[in-house]
Amino acid sequence: MYPNMKNLEKNIWSTLEQVKDPEIPAISVVDLGMITKVDIDGSKNVKVTMTPTFAACPAIEVLQQSIKKQIQDNIQKLGVNSVTVDVTYDTQWDSNRITPKGKQILKKFGLAPPPIHHGDIDSEILQNVPCPYCDSTNTVMKSTFGSTLCRSIHYCNSCNQGFEQFKPVA
Amino acid sequence: MEHIKELLYKMADDALIIGHRNSEWTGLGPTLEEDISFSSMAQDKVGHALNLYQILNEQHGEADPDALGFKREEKNFKSCHLVEYPIHGITKTEDGGLASTSGGYDFSLIRQFLFDHAEYARYMALTESTYRPLANFAKKVKGEIKYHIIHADTWIQQLGNGSEESHARMQNALNEVMPLALGIFEEGDFEGQLISDNTFIGEKALKEKWLEDITPIIERSNLKMPNIGSLEPALGGRKGYHTEHLKFLLDEMTEVMALDPRAEW
């Protein structure tokens, strides 16, 4: 790839960082690990490939549109010709794709970030999740399902607060 | 490609119908967490159905997902009988009619346990499928269904080892639901081809895997495994012969679209 193309790709990735998850508006689609590929052809047509966090996520279409719009709004600044956004399962999302920065953002937002998993989830990994408010591990899992598909419900016995976790998903 | 279509249709129809049934717990769950759990699992299932109908539409030239979900006749559905029953189960009244048991959470929970273990084993097997669109989707979805299994296993063990009443209700429900669950594994017309080109391991192998997975959980729940060999599986769904419940479900599910087919929201 020519150096200026490499730069263009970098600029596109930082533009994509402006697109936030509608359910957790603090975190970007990039930090969530939803963007799997950015392709640029010789005529500077851009193809962004994204993969859903959950197959039934109601925000998929909205995100696809916002990603497209974000690039289009910056089309001149970026110097690109056109943009398409594909949604595929060719690369599958799992919670290990969330960036370390993304996990910090989740915690600050009040959601316990998912721990790194090793290919499978069992009920063990859902116990004693560190509380995002006081870091205590004296916590219990209350429900594997929460207010959105990506969250589980927990309770902290140290600071006596309920909290949610962004679920680890393999 | 008829054999792949057959597989996609039965999986999609099962997911849509069980999704609709589980959504009937929204607002009625025995605890708030269970209300949320059944509603979330319902959302997952309907989403899985959508994705499978999308594959049928994009790769096999079938109608668009809305039409496949909402505009097909009952006889064209390939769902198994297990998913069609109302959430309160199948208790018969003295005069032979159907009646609601008290709440029916026991029926719904055992159904969720038996169905989702089969789904999990099915998707795990499909991660190795030679049919790429389904293999990729399976790799994604197995992680989601794992949570459905954790939910079912946790509650079955809790209630199976709980009070005399909770134990009895779990055992009754297990006895009642098992013949229906065996209907999941009814073979279609193209079973041989699915196996020979490595699209899928086939229903017989799936059933074996399923039994291997559920047996230790049933034991840990202090429940007695019904004698599988002596039960008559509820067959017919995969061939388009359904319970009397599916028609009512479809009428209700498609009510808005029937009133105004072009409505958008």
CSV table of C-alpha atoms in Angstrom, one decimal:
chain,number,residue,atom,x,y,z
A,1,MET,CA,0.0,0.0,0.0
A,2,TYR,CA,1.3,3.5,-0.9
A,3,PRO,CA,2.1,5.6,2.2
A,4,ASN,CA,-0.7,8.1,1.5
A,5,MET,CA,-3.2,5.2,1.3
A,6,LYS,CA,-1.9,3.9,4.7
A,7,ASN,CA,-2.5,7.4,6.0
A,8,LEU,CA,-6.0,7.5,4.5
A,9,GLU,CA,-6.8,4.2,6.2
A,10,LYS,CA,-5.6,5.6,9.5
A,11,ASN,CA,-7.8,8.7,9.0
A,12,ILE,CA,-10.8,6.5,8.3
A,13,TRP,CA,-10.3,4.5,11.5
A,14,SER,CA,-10.1,7.7,13.5
A,15,THR,CA,-13.3,9.0,11.8
A,16,LEU,CA,-15.0,5.7,12.7
A,17,GLU,CA,-14.1,6.4,16.3
A,18,GLN,CA,-16.7,9.2,16.3
A,19,VAL,CA,-19.5,6.6,15.8
A,20,LYS,CA,-20.8,5.6,19.2
A,21,ASP,CA,-23.0,2.7,20.3
A,22,PRO,CA,-26.6,4.0,20.6
A,23,GLU,CA,-27.1,1.9,23.8
A,24,ILE,CA,-23.8,2.9,25.4
A,25,PRO,CA,-23.1,6.3,23.9
A,26,ALA,CA,-19.6,6.5,25.5
A,27,ILE,CA,-18.0,3.8,23.5
A,28,SER,CA,-17.2,3.8,19.8
A,29,VAL,CA,-17.8,1.0,17.3
A,30,VAL,CA,-14.0,0.7,16.9
A,31,ASP,CA,-13.4,0.2,20.6
A,32,LEU,CA,-16.3,-2.3,20.7
A,33,GLY,CA,-14.4,-4.3,18.1
A,34,MET,CA,-17.3,-4.2,15.6
A,35,ILE,CA,-15.2,-3.0,12.7
A,36,THR,CA,-13.4,-5.9,11.1
A,37,LYS,CA,-12.0,-4.4,8.0
A,38,VAL,CA,-11.5,-1.1,6.0
A,39,ASP,CA,-10.8,-1.7,2.3
A,40,ILE,CA,-9.8,1.1,-0.1
A,41,ASP,CA,-9.5,0.5,-3.8
A,42,GLY,CA,-7.3,2.4,-6.3
A,43,SER,CA,-10.1,5.0,-7.0
A,44,LYS,CA,-10.5,5.6,-3.2
A,45,ASN,CA,-13.8,3.8,-2.9
A,46,VAL,CA,-14.0,2.8,0.8
A,47,LYS,CA,-15.6,-0.4,2.0
A,48,VAL,CA,-16.1,-0.7,5.8
A,49,THR,CA,-16.9,-4.2,7.1
A,50,MET,CA,-18.7,-4.5,10.4
A,51,THR,CA,-19.9,-7.5,12.5
A,52,PRO,CA,-22.8,-7.4,15.0
A,53,THR,CA,-22.1,-7.8,18.7
A,54,PHE,CA,-25.3,-9.8,19.0
A,55,ALA,CA,-27.3,-11.3,16.1
A,56,ALA,CA,-30.5,-9.7,17.4
A,57,CYS,CA,-29.0,-6.3,18.2
A,58,PRO,CA,-31.7,-3.8,17.2
A,59,ALA,CA,-29.0,-1.2,16.6
A,60,ILE,CA,-27.3,-2.9,13.7
A,61,GLU,CA,-29.1,-0.9,10.9
A,62,VAL,CA,-28.8,2.4,12.8
A,63,LEU,CA,-25.0,1.7,13.2
A,64,GLN,CA,-24.6,0.8,9.6
A,65,GLN,CA,-26.3,4.1,8.6
A,66,SER,CA,-24.3,6.2,11.1
A,67,ILE,CA,-21.0,4.7,9.9
A,68,LYS,CA,-21.9,5.5,6.3
A,69,LYS,CA,-23.0,9.0,7.2
A,70,GLN,CA,-19.9,9.7,9.3
A,71,ILE,CA,-17.6,8.9,6.4
A,72,GLN,CA,-19.8,10.7,3.9
A,73,ASP,CA,-19.9,13.9,6.0
A,74,ASN,CA,-16.1,13.9,5.9
A,75,ILE,CA,-15.8,12.7,2.4
A,76,GLN,CA,-13.9,15.8,1.2
A,77,LYS,CA,-11.7,16.1,4.2
A,78,LEU,CA,-10.8,12.5,3.9
A,79,GLY,CA,-10.4,12.7,0.1
A,80,VAL,CA,-12.4,9.6,-0.6
A,81,ASN,CA,-14.7,8.9,-3.5
A,82,SER,CA,-17.5,6.7,-2.1
A,83,VAL,CA,-18.3,4.6,0.9
A,84,THR,CA,-20.2,1.3,1.5
A,85,VAL,CA,-20.7,-0.5,4.8
A,86,ASP,CA,-21.1,-4.3,4.8
A,87,VAL,CA,-22.5,-6.3,7.7
A,88,THR,CA,-21.2,-9.9,7.7
A,89,TYR,CA,-20.3,-12.8,10.0
A,90,ASP,CA,-17.1,-13.6,8.1
A,91,THR,CA,-15.3,-12.5,11.2
A,92,GLN,CA,-17.4,-13.1,14.3
A,93,TRP,CA,-17.6,-10.7,17.1
A,94,ASP,CA,-16.7,-11.9,20.6
A,95,SER,CA,-16.0,-9.9,23.7
A,96,ASN,CA,-12.2,-10.3,23.5
A,97,ARG,CA,-12.4,-7.9,20.5
A,98,ILE,CA,-13.2,-5.0,22.9
A,99,THR,CA,-10.0,-2.8,23.1
A,100,PRO,CA,-8.3,-2.1,26.4
A,101,LYS,CA,-9.4,1.5,26.0
A,102,GLY,CA,-12.9,0.3,25.4
A,103,LYS,CA,-12.9,-1.6,28.7
A,104,GLN,CA,-11.8,1.5,30.5
A,105,ILE,CA,-14.6,3.5,28.9
A,106,LEU,CA,-17.2,0.8,29.9
A,107,LYS,CA,-16.0,0.8,33.5
A,108,LYS,CA,-16.2,4.6,33.7
A,109,PHE,CA,-19.7,4.4,32.2
A,110,GLY,CA,-20.7,2.1,35.1
A,111,LEU,CA,-20.6,-1.2,33.3
A,112,ALA,CA,-18.2,-3.9,34.5
A,113,PRO,CA,-16.1,-4.8,31.5
A,114,PRO,CA,-16.0,-8.4,30.3
A,115,PRO,CA,-12.9,-10.4,31.4
A,116,ILE,CA,-10.8,-12.0,28.7
A,117,HIS,CA,-12.2,-15.5,28.0
A,118,HIS,CA,-10.5,-18.6,26.5
A,119,GLY,CA,-13.0,-19.8,24.0
A,120,ASP,CA,-15.9,-20.7,26.2
A,121,ILE,CA,-18.1,-19.2,28.9
A,122,ASP,CA,-19.3,-21.0,32.0
A,123,SER,CA,-21.2,-19.8,35.0
A,124,GLU,CA,-17.9,-19.6,36.9
A,125,ILE,CA,-16.7,-16.6,34.9
A,126,LEU,CA,-19.9,-14.7,35.8
A,127,GLN,CA,-19.3,-15.0,39.5
A,128,ASN,CA,-17.4,-12.5,41.6
A,129,VAL,CA,-17.3,-9.9,38.8
A,130,PRO,CA,-15.3,-6.9,40.1
A,131,CYS,CA,-17.7,-4.1,41.0
A,132,PRO,CA,-17.3,-1.1,38.6
A,133,TYR,CA,-17.9,1.4,41.4
A,134,CYS,CA,-15.6,0.0,44.3
A,135,ASP,CA,-13.6,-2.8,42.6
A,136,SER,CA,-14.7,-5.3,45.2
A,137,THR,CA,-15.0,-8.9,44.1
A,138,ASN,CA,-17.5,-9.7,46.9
A,139,THR,CA,-20.3,-9.6,44.3
A,140,VAL,CA,-23.0,-12.0,43.2
A,141,MET,CA,-24.5,-12.6,39.8
A,142,LYS,CA,-28.3,-12.0,39.9
A,143,SER,CA,-29.3,-12.7,36.3
A,144,THR,CA,-27.5,-13.7,33.1
A,145,PHE,CA,-29.8,-11.4,31.3
A,146,GLY,CA,-30.1,-7.7,31.8
A,147,SER,CA,-31.6,-4.5,30.4
A,148,THR,CA,-30.0,-5.1,26.9
A,149,LEU,CA,-28.8,-8.3,25.3
A,150,CYS,CA,-25.2,-7.5,26.1
A,151,ARG,CA,-25.6,-7.0,29.9
A,152,SER,CA,-26.0,-9.3,32.9
A,153,ILE,CA,-27.2,-8.1,36.4
A,154,HIS,CA,-25.0,-8.3,39.5
A,155,TYR,CA,-25.0,-7.1,43.1
A,156,CYS,CA,-22.0,-5.8,45.1
A,157,ASN,CA,-22.0,-6.8,48.8
A,158,SER,CA,-19.3,-4.3,49.6
A,159,CYS,CA,-20.9,-1.1,48.4
A,160,ASN,CA,-24.4,-2.5,48.4
A,161,GLN,CA,-25.2,-1.5,44.9
A,162,GLY,CA,-26.6,-3.3,41.9
A,163,PHE,CA,-24.6,-3.1,38.7
A,164,GLU,CA,-24.5,-4.5,35.2
A,165,GLN,CA,-21.7,-6.2,33.4
A,166,PHE,CA,-21.0,-6.1,29.7
A,167,LYS,CA,-21.2,-9.9,29.3
A,168,PRO,CA,-18.2,-11.9,28.2
A,169,VAL,CA,-19.3,-13.7,25.0
A,170,ALA,CA,-17.3,-16.4,23.2
B,1,MET,CA,-29.5,-26.7,-2.7
B,2,GLU,CA,-32.9,-28.0,-1.6
B,3,HIS,CA,-31.3,-29.8,1.3
B,4,ILE,CA,-29.7,-26.7,2.7
B,5,LYS,CA,-33.0,-24.8,2.3
B,6,GLU,CA,-34.8,-27.5,4.3
B,7,LEU,CA,-32.3,-27.2,7.1
B,8,LEU,CA,-32.5,-23.4,7.1
B,9,TYR,CA,-36.3,-23.4,7.2
B,10,LYS,CA,-36.7,-25.7,10.1
B,11,MET,CA,-34.0,-23.9,12.1
B,12,ALA,CA,-35.5,-20.4,11.3
B,13,ASP,CA,-39.1,-21.5,12.0
B,14,ASP,CA,-38.2,-23.1,15.3
B,15,ALA,CA,-36.4,-20.0,16.3
B,16,LEU,CA,-39.2,-17.6,15.3
B,17,ILE,CA,-42.0,-19.7,17.0
B,18,ILE,CA,-40.1,-20.4,20.2
B,19,GLY,CA,-39.1,-16.7,20.2
B,20,HIS,CA,-42.7,-15.7,19.9
B,21,ARG,CA,-43.8,-18.1,22.7
B,22,ASN,CA,-41.0,-17.0,25.1
B,23,SER,CA,-42.0,-13.4,24.5
B,24,GLU,CA,-45.4,-14.2,26.0
B,25,TRP,CA,-43.6,-14.2,29.4
B,26,THR,CA,-42.9,-10.5,29.0
B,27,GLY,CA,-44.7,-8.9,31.9
B,28,LEU,CA,-45.8,-12.3,33.4
B,29,GLY,CA,-42.5,-13.8,34.6
B,30,PRO,CA,-42.6,-15.3,38.2
B,31,THR,CA,-39.8,-12.9,39.2
B,32,LEU,CA,-38.5,-9.7,37.5
B,33,GLU,CA,-35.2,-11.4,36.5
B,34,GLU,CA,-37.1,-14.3,34.8
B,35,ASP,CA,-39.3,-11.8,33.0
B,36,ILE,CA,-36.2,-10.2,31.6
B,37,SER,CA,-34.5,-13.5,30.9
B,38,PHE,CA,-37.4,-15.0,28.9
B,39,SER,CA,-37.8,-11.7,27.1
B,40,SER,CA,-34.1,-11.5,26.2
B,41,MET,CA,-34.0,-15.1,25.0
B,42,ALA,CA,-37.1,-14.3,22.9
B,43,GLN,CA,-35.3,-11.3,21.4
B,44,ASP,CA,-32.3,-13.5,20.6
B,45,LYS,CA,-34.4,-16.2,18.9
B,46,VAL,CA,-36.4,-13.8,16.8
B,47,GLY,CA,-33.0,-12.2,15.7
B,48,HIS,CA,-31.6,-15.7,14.9
B,49,ALA,CA,-34.7,-16.4,12.8
B,50,LEU,CA,-34.2,-13.1,10.9
B,51,ASN,CA,-30.6,-14.0,10.1
B,52,LEU,CA,-31.6,-17.4,8.9
B,53,TYR,CA,-34.4,-16.0,6.7
B,54,GLN,CA,-31.9,-13.5,5.4
B,55,ILE,CA,-29.6,-16.3,4.3
B,56,LEU,CA,-32.6,-18.0,2.6
B,57,ASN,CA,-33.4,-14.7,0.8
B,58,GLU,CA,-29.8,-13.7,-0.2
B,59,GLN,CA,-28.3,-17.1,-1.0
B,60,HIS,CA,-31.3,-19.1,-2.2
B,61,GLY,CA,-33.6,-16.5,-3.8
B,62,GLU,CA,-36.5,-17.0,-1.3
B,63,ALA,CA,-38.8,-14.2,-0.4
B,64,ASP,CA,-37.7,-11.4,1.9
B,65,PRO,CA,-37.5,-12.1,5.6
B,66,ASP,CA,-40.7,-10.3,6.5
B,67,ALA,CA,-42.6,-12.3,4.0
B,68,LEU,CA,-41.1,-15.6,5.1
B,69,GLY,CA,-41.9,-14.9,8.8
B,70,PHE,CA,-45.3,-13.3,8.4
B,71,LYS,CA,-46.9,-14.3,5.1
B,72,ARG,CA,-46.4,-18.0,4.8
B,73,GLU,CA,-49.2,-20.4,5.3
B,74,GLU,CA,-49.2,-22.7,8.3
B,75,LYS,CA,-48.6,-25.8,6.3
B,76,ASN,CA,-45.4,-24.3,4.9
B,77,PHE,CA,-43.8,-23.9,8.3
B,78,LYS,CA,-41.3,-26.5,9.3
B,79,SER,CA,-41.3,-26.0,13.1
B,80,CYS,CA,-41.4,-28.9,15.5
B,81,HIS,CA,-44.4,-29.4,17.8
B,82,LEU,CA,-42.4,-28.6,20.9
B,83,VAL,CA,-42.1,-24.9,20.1
B,84,GLU,CA,-45.7,-24.5,19.2
B,85,TYR,CA,-47.4,-25.1,22.6
B,86,PRO,CA,-48.6,-22.2,24.6
B,87,ILE,CA,-46.4,-21.2,27.5
B,88,HIS,CA,-48.7,-22.8,30.1
B,89,GLY,CA,-48.2,-26.3,28.7
B,90,ILE,CA,-50.5,-29.1,27.7
B,91,THR,CA,-52.5,-30.2,30.7
B,92,LYS,CA,-55.7,-31.9,29.6
B,93,THR,CA,-59.0,-31.2,31.5
B,94,GLU,CA,-61.4,-34.0,32.5
B,95,ASP,CA,-63.5,-33.5,29.4
B,96,GLY,CA,-60.4,-33.8,27.2
B,97,GLY,CA,-59.9,-30.1,26.4
B,98,LEU,CA,-56.7,-28.2,27.1
B,99,ALA,CA,-56.3,-26.1,30.2
B,100,SER,CA,-53.7,-23.8,31.7
B,101,THR,CA,-51.7,-25.3,34.6
B,102,SER,CA,-50.9,-22.9,37.4
B,103,GLY,CA,-48.7,-20.5,35.6
B,104,GLY,CA,-46.9,-23.0,33.5
B,105,TYR,CA,-43.4,-21.7,34.2
B,106,ASP,CA,-42.4,-25.3,34.9
B,107,PHE,CA,-43.4,-26.3,31.3
B,108,SER,CA,-41.7,-23.3,29.8
B,109,LEU,CA,-38.5,-23.8,31.7
B,110,ILE,CA,-38.2,-27.5,30.9
B,111,ARG,CA,-39.0,-26.7,27.2
B,112,GLN,CA,-36.3,-24.0,27.2
B,113,PHE,CA,-33.8,-26.5,28.7
B,114,LEU,CA,-34.5,-29.3,26.3
B,115,PHE,CA,-34.8,-27.0,23.2
B,116,ASP,CA,-31.7,-24.8,23.9
B,117,HIS,CA,-29.4,-27.8,24.5
B,118,ALA,CA,-30.5,-29.1,21.1
B,119,GLU,CA,-29.9,-25.7,19.6
B,120,TYR,CA,-26.5,-25.4,21.2
B,121,ALA,CA,-25.4,-28.8,20.0
B,122,ARG,CA,-26.8,-28.0,16.5
B,123,TYR,CA,-24.9,-24.8,16.2
B,124,MET,CA,-21.7,-26.3,17.6
B,125,ALA,CA,-21.9,-29.0,14.9
B,126,LEU,CA,-22.6,-26.4,12.3
B,127,THR,CA,-19.5,-24.4,13.1
B,128,GLU,CA,-17.8,-27.3,11.1
B,129,SER,CA,-20.3,-27.1,8.2
B,130,THR,CA,-19.1,-27.0,4.6
B,131,TYR,CA,-21.8,-24.5,3.9
B,132,ARG,CA,-20.0,-21.3,4.7
B,133,PRO,CA,-22.8,-18.8,5.5
B,134,LEU,CA,-24.3,-21.1,8.1
B,135,ALA,CA,-20.9,-22.0,9.5
B,136,ASN,CA,-20.0,-18.4,10.0
B,137,PHE,CA,-23.3,-17.6,11.6
B,138,ALA,CA,-23.0,-20.7,13.9
B,139,LYS,CA,-19.6,-19.5,15.1
B,140,LYS,CA,-21.3,-16.2,16.2
B,141,VAL,CA,-24.5,-17.6,17.6
B,142,LYS,CA,-23.1,-20.4,19.7
B,143,GLY,CA,-21.8,-17.9,22.2
B,144,GLU,CA,-25.2,-16.3,22.6
B,145,ILE,CA,-27.0,-19.7,23.1
B,146,LYS,CA,-24.5,-20.6,25.7
B,147,TYR,CA,-26.2,-18.0,27.9
B,148,HIS,CA,-29.6,-19.7,27.3
B,149,ILE,CA,-28.1,-23.0,28.5
B,150,ILE,CA,-26.5,-21.4,31.6
B,151,HIS,CA,-29.9,-19.9,32.4
B,152,ALA,CA,-31.7,-23.3,32.0
B,153,ASP,CA,-29.1,-25.4,33.8
B,154,THR,CA,-29.0,-23.0,36.8
B,155,TRP,CA,-32.8,-23.0,37.3
B,156,ILE,CA,-33.3,-26.7,36.6
B,157,GLN,CA,-30.7,-27.6,39.3
B,158,GLN,CA,-32.1,-25.0,41.7
B,159,LEU,CA,-35.7,-26.2,41.4
B,160,GLY,CA,-34.9,-29.9,41.0
B,161,ASN,CA,-33.0,-29.8,44.3
B,162,GLY,CA,-35.5,-27.3,45.9
B,163,SER,CA,-38.7,-28.0,47.8
B,164,GLU,CA,-40.9,-31.1,47.4
B,165,GLU,CA,-43.3,-29.1,45.2
B,166,SER,CA,-40.6,-27.6,42.9
B,167,HIS,CA,-39.0,-31.0,42.5
B,168,ALA,CA,-42.3,-32.7,41.6
B,169,ARG,CA,-43.2,-29.9,39.2
B,170,MET,CA,-39.9,-30.2,37.4
B,171,GLN,CA,-40.2,-34.0,37.1
B,172,ASN,CA,-43.8,-33.8,35.8
B,173,ALA,CA,-42.8,-31.2,33.3
B,174,LEU,CA,-39.8,-33.2,32.2
B,175,ASN,CA,-42.1,-36.3,31.7
B,176,GLU,CA,-44.6,-34.2,29.8
B,177,VAL,CA,-42.2,-32.3,27.5
B,178,MET,CA,-39.8,-35.1,26.6
B,179,PRO,CA,-41.9,-36.7,23.8
B,180,LEU,CA,-42.4,-33.3,22.3
B,181,ALA,CA,-38.6,-32.6,22.5
B,182,LEU,CA,-37.9,-35.9,20.7
B,183,GLY,CA,-39.8,-34.4,17.8
B,184,ILE,CA,-37.0,-31.8,17.3
B,185,PHE,CA,-35.0,-34.6,15.7
B,186,GLU,CA,-37.5,-35.6,13.0
B,187,GLU,CA,-35.6,-36.1,9.8
B,188,GLY,CA,-36.5,-34.3,6.6
B,189,ASP,CA,-36.5,-35.6,3.1
B,190,PHE,CA,-32.9,-34.5,2.4
B,191,GLU,CA,-31.3,-35.8,5.5
B,192,GLY,CA,-28.9,-38.1,3.6
B,193,GLN,CA,-27.6,-35.3,1.4
B,194,LEU,CA,-27.0,-33.0,4.4
B,195,ILE,CA,-24.8,-35.6,6.0
B,196,SER,CA,-23.0,-36.8,2.8
B,197,ASP,CA,-21.8,-33.4,1.8
B,198,ASN,CA,-20.9,-32.4,5.4
B,199,THR,CA,-23.4,-29.6,5.7
B,200,PHE,CA,-24.6,-31.1,8.9
B,201,ILE,CA,-24.0,-34.2,11.1
B,202,GLY,CA,-27.7,-35.2,10.9
B,203,GLU,CA,-30.5,-35.5,13.4
B,204,LYS,CA,-29.6,-38.9,14.7
B,205,ALA,CA,-26.1,-37.8,15.7
B,206,LEU,CA,-27.5,-34.6,17.1
B,207,LYS,CA,-29.9,-36.4,19.3
B,208,GLU,CA,-27.0,-38.6,20.7
B,209,LYS,CA,-25.0,-35.4,21.5
B,210,TRP,CA,-28.1,-33.8,23.1
B,211,LEU,CA,-28.7,-36.8,25.3
B,212,GLU,CA,-25.0,-36.7,26.4
B,213,ASP,CA,-25.3,-33.1,27.3
B,214,ILE,CA,-28.6,-33.1,29.2
B,215,THR,CA,-28.3,-36.4,31.1
B,216,PRO,CA,-25.7,-35.1,33.7
B,217,ILE,CA,-27.7,-31.9,34.3
B,218,ILE,CA,-30.9,-34.0,34.9
B,219,GLU,CA,-28.9,-36.2,37.3
B,220,ARG,CA,-27.5,-33.2,39.1
B,221,SER,CA,-31.0,-31.8,39.4
B,222,ASN,CA,-32.1,-35.0,41.2
B,223,LEU,CA,-34.6,-35.7,38.4
B,224,LYS,CA,-35.3,-39.0,36.7
B,225,MET,CA,-34.6,-39.3,33.0
B,226,PRO,CA,-37.7,-40.6,31.3
B,227,ASN,CA,-37.2,-43.8,29.4
B,228,ILE,CA,-36.5,-42.4,26.0
B,229,GLY,CA,-36.9,-45.6,24.1
B,230,SER,CA,-40.4,-46.1,25.2
B,231,LEU,CA,-41.7,-42.7,24.3
B,232,GLU,CA,-43.4,-41.8,21.1
B,233,PRO,CA,-41.8,-38.6,19.6
B,234,ALA,CA,-44.2,-35.9,18.5
B,235,LEU,CA,-43.5,-36.0,14.7
B,236,GLY,CA,-45.0,-34.2,11.8
B,237,GLY,CA,-43.8,-30.6,12.2
B,238,ARG,CA,-40.9,-30.9,9.8
B,239,LYS,CA,-43.4,-32.1,7.1
B,240,GLY,CA,-45.9,-29.3,7.7
B,241,TYR,CA,-48.3,-31.2,10.0
B,242,HIS,CA,-48.7,-29.0,13.1
B,243,THR,CA,-50.4,-28.9,16.4
B,244,GLU,CA,-53.7,-26.9,16.6
B,245,HIS,CA,-51.7,-24.2,18.4
B,246,LEU,CA,-49.6,-23.0,15.5
B,247,LYS,CA,-52.5,-21.5,13.6
B,248,PHE,CA,-53.6,-19.4,16.5
B,249,LEU,CA,-50.1,-18.2,17.1
B,250,LEU,CA,-49.6,-17.2,13.5
B,251,ASP,CA,-52.9,-15.4,13.4
B,252,GLU,CA,-52.0,-13.4,16.4
B,253,MET,CA,-48.4,-12.8,15.4
B,254,THR,CA,-49.4,-11.5,11.9
B,255,GLU,CA,-52.5,-9.5,13.1
B,256,VAL,CA,-51.0,-6.1,12.5
B,257,MET,CA,-49.5,-7.0,9.1
B,258,ALA,CA,-52.8,-8.5,8.0
B,259,LEU,CA,-54.6,-5.3,8.9
B,260,ASP,CA,-52.2,-3.1,7.0
B,261,PRO,CA,-49.6,-5.0,4.9
B,262,ARG,CA,-47.8,-1.8,4.0
B,263,ALA,CA,-47.6,-0.4,7.5
B,264,GLU,CA,-44.1,0.9,8.5
B,265,TRP,CA,-42.8,1.8,12.0
